[in-house]
């Protein structure tokens, strides 16, 4: 059976071949008892010319993993190391996923199509290589919400239930299994460079650097490619950290193997959105010391990027790398201002830093939910003056007067809704419960539609 994408904008690629066989191993997908299509992201599929696939063709590619025409002939489990909660681990890699295909998007950027739950690989260690259906549903909700809130994130492309019953220690078992496919602008991680440095493979470090610059950033290497690459990663990850804060998002596991070199968020395990601006809010029950708490995410990401610099030190003297690393705090501050103003629907005005500080202080002091604040103050004018009329909000009320509304900031009907669109743990559990108990996918579909409507209301994301 040969399924061939027919759309003119399907443009397969095989760029990863230039790094083989040094960063991956050919593997085979698991042979699942069933392949039941549960979610297909036709919006994402349209962007790469795959929306014309029939459901049967979709399952063949993304449940049975028959190769896409012109792309990779077989899946590749990628090799990498990483710091996990600041402890170096050389025994990791793609343990329950692989790189399935590559292609280009409408902007001619290279895309990786990766999997989760597709079976065991040489790096599975003691794991079964599977993903729970609940984990797949959670990833849909995380990526849809983050995309709507302007975060550079991977996209959940497909979820297929596999007919397997999985045993897990951290949720009721047996639980249903699934195979997920995601789209992102690279699965090359900081940990990929760490592995090459660990093995003192300077030639591979040079090739990885060239690949990242020329294939992922579409840049011509200058006279110091390692520092050039580090600079781009610093820029992208500082923006990523700011986008998490403005979205009220806590990733949960910001290990260096979970940070890719394009600064795009991915791999959602114990994520949560914090209802309140609470610096100590954590997503992972096992993050006992709050290393990746809401208010420490910028610090954590900066630390991870420093590990990339340590790896690149094998290629270049330290001063040029340190110079790039030291740009992170200022870039993060700039990104916070730009993204905060974007979500608020105001043009950057005089002293956005003071305005943001007063807004955060108001949210913290009054326990005003993050989503409520941004919804009420969209365009710089409170939708409910009474809720913000006391002394707590006086500094913000004064500061926001110096900002003008973005044209059309409140034109969408969403801004007349009484309740803002949010994504907190109680709703996540309710959506999953409907699926688990009654096989009712309606609440999930309705929520995705509501999230996308909010995304339309917010408009194009803030850019530097």
GROMACS .gro file of N, CA, C and O in nm, residues 54-106:
model
  212
   54UNK      N    1  -0.639   1.061   0.342
   54UNK     CA    2  -0.758   0.997   0.399
   54UNK      C    3  -0.725   0.948   0.539
   54UNK      O    4  -0.607   0.937   0.576
   55UNK      N    5  -0.826   0.914   0.616
   55UNK     CA    6  -0.800   0.861   0.750
   55UNK      C    7  -0.719   0.733   0.743
   55UNK      O    8  -0.631   0.709   0.827
   56UNK      N    9  -0.747   0.649   0.643
   56UNK     CA   10  -0.671   0.524   0.629
   56UNK      C   11  -0.525   0.553   0.599
   56UNK      O   12  -0.434   0.488   0.654
   57UNK      N   13  -0.499   0.651   0.513
   57UNK     CA   14  -0.362   0.688   0.481
   57UNK      C   15  -0.294   0.750   0.603
   57UNK      O   16  -0.177   0.724   0.631
   58UNK      N   17  -0.369   0.832   0.674
   58UNK     CA   18  -0.316   0.894   0.796
   58UNK      C   19  -0.271   0.787   0.896
   58UNK      O   20  -0.161   0.793   0.951
   59UNK      N   21  -0.355   0.688   0.918
   59UNK     CA   22  -0.321   0.581   1.011
   59UNK      C   23  -0.200   0.502   0.962
   59UNK      O   24  -0.112   0.464   1.041
   60UNK      N   25  -0.193   0.478   0.833
   60UNK     CA   26  -0.080   0.403   0.779
   60UNK      C   27   0.052   0.475   0.808
   60UNK      O   28   0.154   0.412   0.840
   61UNK      N   29   0.051   0.608   0.795
   61UNK     CA   30   0.174   0.684   0.819
   61UNK      C   31   0.201   0.709   0.966
   61UNK      O   32   0.315   0.697   1.012
   62UNK      N   33   0.098   0.745   1.042
   62UNK     CA   34   0.120   0.795   1.176
   62UNK      C   35   0.076   0.698   1.286
   62UNK      O   36   0.084   0.731   1.404
   63UNK      N   37   0.031   0.579   1.245
   63UNK     CA   38   0.002   0.472   1.339
   63UNK      C   39   0.086   0.349   1.310
   63UNK      O   40   0.133   0.280   1.401
   64UNK      N   41   0.108   0.323   1.180
   64UNK     CA   42   0.193   0.211   1.138
   64UNK      C   43   0.330   0.258   1.090
   64UNK      O   44   0.419   0.177   1.066
   65UNK      N   45   0.344   0.388   1.074
   65UNK     CA   46   0.471   0.453   1.042
   65UNK      C   47   0.532   0.405   0.911
   65UNK      O   48   0.652   0.381   0.902
   66UNK      N   49   0.445   0.390   0.811
   66UNK     CA   50   0.496   0.372   0.675
   66UNK      C   51   0.558   0.504   0.631
   66UNK      O   52   0.499   0.611   0.650
   67UNK      N   53   0.676   0.503   0.569
   67UNK     CA   54   0.746   0.627   0.537
   67UNK      C   55   0.664   0.719   0.446
   67UNK      O   56   0.589   0.674   0.360
   68UNK      N   57   0.681   0.849   0.468
   68UNK     CA   58   0.625   0.948   0.377
   68UNK      C   59   0.715   0.959   0.254
   68UNK      O   60   0.838   0.958   0.266
   69UNK      N   61   0.654   0.968   0.140
   69UNK     CA   62   0.730   0.971   0.016
   69UNK      C   63   0.832   1.084   0.016
   69UNK      O   64   0.801   1.199   0.048
   70UNK      N   65   0.955   1.050  -0.018
   70UNK     CA   66   1.061   1.149  -0.033
   70UNK      C   67   1.128   1.190   0.095
   70UNK      O   68   1.228   1.263   0.092
   71UNK      N   69   1.076   1.145   0.209
   71UNK     CA   70   1.137   1.180   0.337
   71UNK      C   71   1.222   1.062   0.386
   71UNK      O   72   1.273   0.984   0.305
   72UNK      N   73   1.236   1.049   0.516
   72UNK     CA   74   1.326   0.946   0.570
   72UNK      C   75   1.275   0.806   0.538
   72UNK      O   76   1.157   0.778   0.557
   73UNK      N   77   1.362   0.717   0.492
   73UNK     CA   78   1.317   0.583   0.457
   73UNK      C   79   1.282   0.496   0.578
   73UNK      O   80   1.209   0.399   0.566
   74UNK      N   81   1.334   0.533   0.696
   74UNK     CA   82   1.301   0.459   0.818
   74UNK      C   83   1.325   0.550   0.938
   74UNK      O   84   1.405   0.645   0.931
   75UNK      N   85   1.257   0.525   1.048
   75UNK     CA   86   1.271   0.611   1.165
   75UNK      C   87   1.413   0.607   1.223
   75UNK      O   88   1.485   0.507   1.210
   76UNK      N   89   1.449   0.716   1.290
   76UNK     CA   90   1.579   0.727   1.354
   76UNK      C   91   1.561   0.765   1.501
   76UNK      O   92   1.501   0.868   1.532
   77UNK      N   93   1.612   0.682   1.591
   77UNK     CA   94   1.616   0.716   1.733
   77UNK      C   95   1.741   0.800   1.756
   77UNK      O   96   1.853   0.753   1.733
   78UNK      N   97   1.723   0.923   1.800
   78UNK     CA   98   1.836   1.014   1.813
   78UNK      C   99   1.908   0.994   1.946
   78UNK      O  100   1.847   0.961   2.048
   79UNK      N  101   2.037   1.019   1.942
   79UNK     CA  102   2.123   1.002   2.059
   79UNK      C  103   2.149   1.138   2.123
   79UNK      O  104   2.177   1.236   2.054
   80UNK      N  105   2.142   1.144   2.254
   80UNK     CA  106   2.178   1.266   2.326
   80UNK      C  107   2.200   1.233   2.472
   80UNK      O  108   2.162   1.127   2.521
   81UNK      N  109   2.265   1.325   2.541
   81UNK     CA  110   2.281   1.320   2.685
   81UNK      C  111   2.201   1.436   2.744
   81UNK      O  112   2.119   1.496   2.676
   82UNK      N  113   2.225   1.467   2.871
   82UNK     CA  114   2.160   1.584   2.928
   82UNK      C  115   2.172   1.591   3.078
   82UNK      O  116   2.196   1.491   3.145
   83UNK      N  117   2.156   1.714   3.127
   83UNK     CA  118   2.143   1.734   3.272
   83UNK      C  119   1.996   1.722   3.309
   83UNK      O  120   1.912   1.795   3.256
   84UNK      N  121   1.965   1.633   3.400
   84UNK     CA  122   1.829   1.614   3.448
   84UNK      C  123   1.825   1.658   3.594
   84UNK      O  124   1.888   1.595   3.679
   85UNK      N  125   1.755   1.770   3.619
   85UNK     CA  126   1.755   1.833   3.750
   85UNK      C  127   1.899   1.855   3.798
   85UNK      O  128   1.935   1.824   3.909
   86UNK      N  129   1.979   1.905   3.704
   86UNK     CA  130   2.120   1.945   3.725
   86UNK      C  131   2.216   1.828   3.745
   86UNK      O  132   2.333   1.849   3.777
   87UNK      N  133   2.170   1.705   3.723
   87UNK     CA  134   2.258   1.588   3.732
   87UNK      C  135   2.281   1.534   3.592
   87UNK      O  136   2.185   1.503   3.520
   88UNK      N  137   2.407   1.518   3.555
   88UNK     CA  138   2.439   1.475   3.419
   88UNK      C  139   2.405   1.328   3.399
   88UNK      O  140   2.439   1.243   3.481
   89UNK      N  141   2.337   1.299   3.289
   89UNK     CA  142   2.297   1.161   3.259
   89UNK      C  143   2.342   1.126   3.117
   89UNK      O  144   2.288   1.178   3.019
   90UNK      N  145   2.439   1.037   3.103
   90UNK     CA  146   2.485   0.995   2.971
   90UNK      C  147   2.409   0.875   2.916
   90UNK      O  148   2.445   0.822   2.810
   91UNK      N  149   2.303   0.832   2.984
   91UNK     CA  150   2.234   0.709   2.947
   91UNK      C  151   2.094   0.734   2.894
   91UNK      O  152   2.002   0.654   2.915
   92UNK      N  153   2.075   0.847   2.827
   92UNK     CA  154   1.943   0.877   2.773
   92UNK      C  155   1.952   0.890   2.621
   92UNK      O  156   2.056   0.871   2.561
   93UNK      N  157   1.843   0.921   2.561
   93UNK     CA  158   1.827   0.929   2.416
   93UNK      C  159   1.680   0.907   2.386
   93UNK      O  160   1.597   0.902   2.478
   94UNK      N  161   1.645   0.893   2.261
   94UNK     CA  162   1.505   0.870   2.224
   94UNK      C  163   1.462   0.731   2.271
   94UNK      O  164   1.483   0.632   2.202
   95UNK      N  165   1.400   0.725   2.389
   95UNK     CA  166   1.365   0.598   2.448
   95UNK      C  167   1.225   0.549   2.415
   95UNK      O  168   1.195   0.430   2.429
   96UNK      N  169   1.136   0.640   2.375
   96UNK     CA  170   1.001   0.598   2.336
   96UNK      C  171   0.951   0.682   2.219
   96UNK      O  172   0.833   0.705   2.201
   97UNK      N  173   1.045   0.728   2.139
   97UNK     CA  174   1.010   0.806   2.021
   97UNK      C  175   1.122   0.800   1.920
   97UNK      O  176   1.228   0.742   1.945
   98UNK      N  177   1.098   0.861   1.805
   98UNK     CA  178   1.201   0.868   1.702
   98UNK      C  179   1.169   0.981   1.606
   98UNK      O  180   1.059   1.038   1.607
   99UNK      N  181   1.268   1.016   1.526
   99UNK     CA  182   1.247   1.111   1.418
   99UNK      C  183   1.189   1.032   1.301
   99UNK      O  184   1.254   0.943   1.247
  100UNK      N  185   1.067   1.067   1.262
  100UNK     CA  186   0.996   0.991   1.159
  100UNK      C  187   1.012   1.050   1.020
  100UNK      O  188   1.024   0.977   0.921
  101UNK      N  189   1.012   1.181   1.010
  101UNK     CA  190   1.017   1.245   0.879
  101UNK      C  191   1.066   1.388   0.894
  101UNK      O  192   1.065   1.445   1.004
  102UNK      N  193   1.109   1.446   0.783
  102UNK     CA  194   1.142   1.588   0.776
  102UNK      C  195   1.073   1.649   0.655
  102UNK      O  196   1.050   1.581   0.555
  103UNK      N  197   1.040   1.777   0.668
  103UNK     CA  198   0.974   1.848   0.558
  103UNK      C  199   0.992   1.998   0.580
  103UNK      O  200   1.048   2.040   0.683
  104UNK      N  201   0.945   2.077   0.485
  104UNK     CA  202   0.957   2.222   0.498
  104UNK      C  203   0.819   2.285   0.508
  104UNK      O  204   0.724   2.236   0.447
  105UNK      N  205   0.812   2.392   0.588
  105UNK     CA  206   0.684   2.460   0.603
  105UNK      C  207   0.669   2.570   0.498
  105UNK      O  208   0.754   2.585   0.409
  106UNK      N  209   0.562   2.647   0.510
  106UNK     CA  210   0.533   2.749   0.410
  106UNK      C  211   0.639   2.858   0.405
  106UNK      O  212   0.655   2.926   0.303
   0.00000   0.00000   0.00000
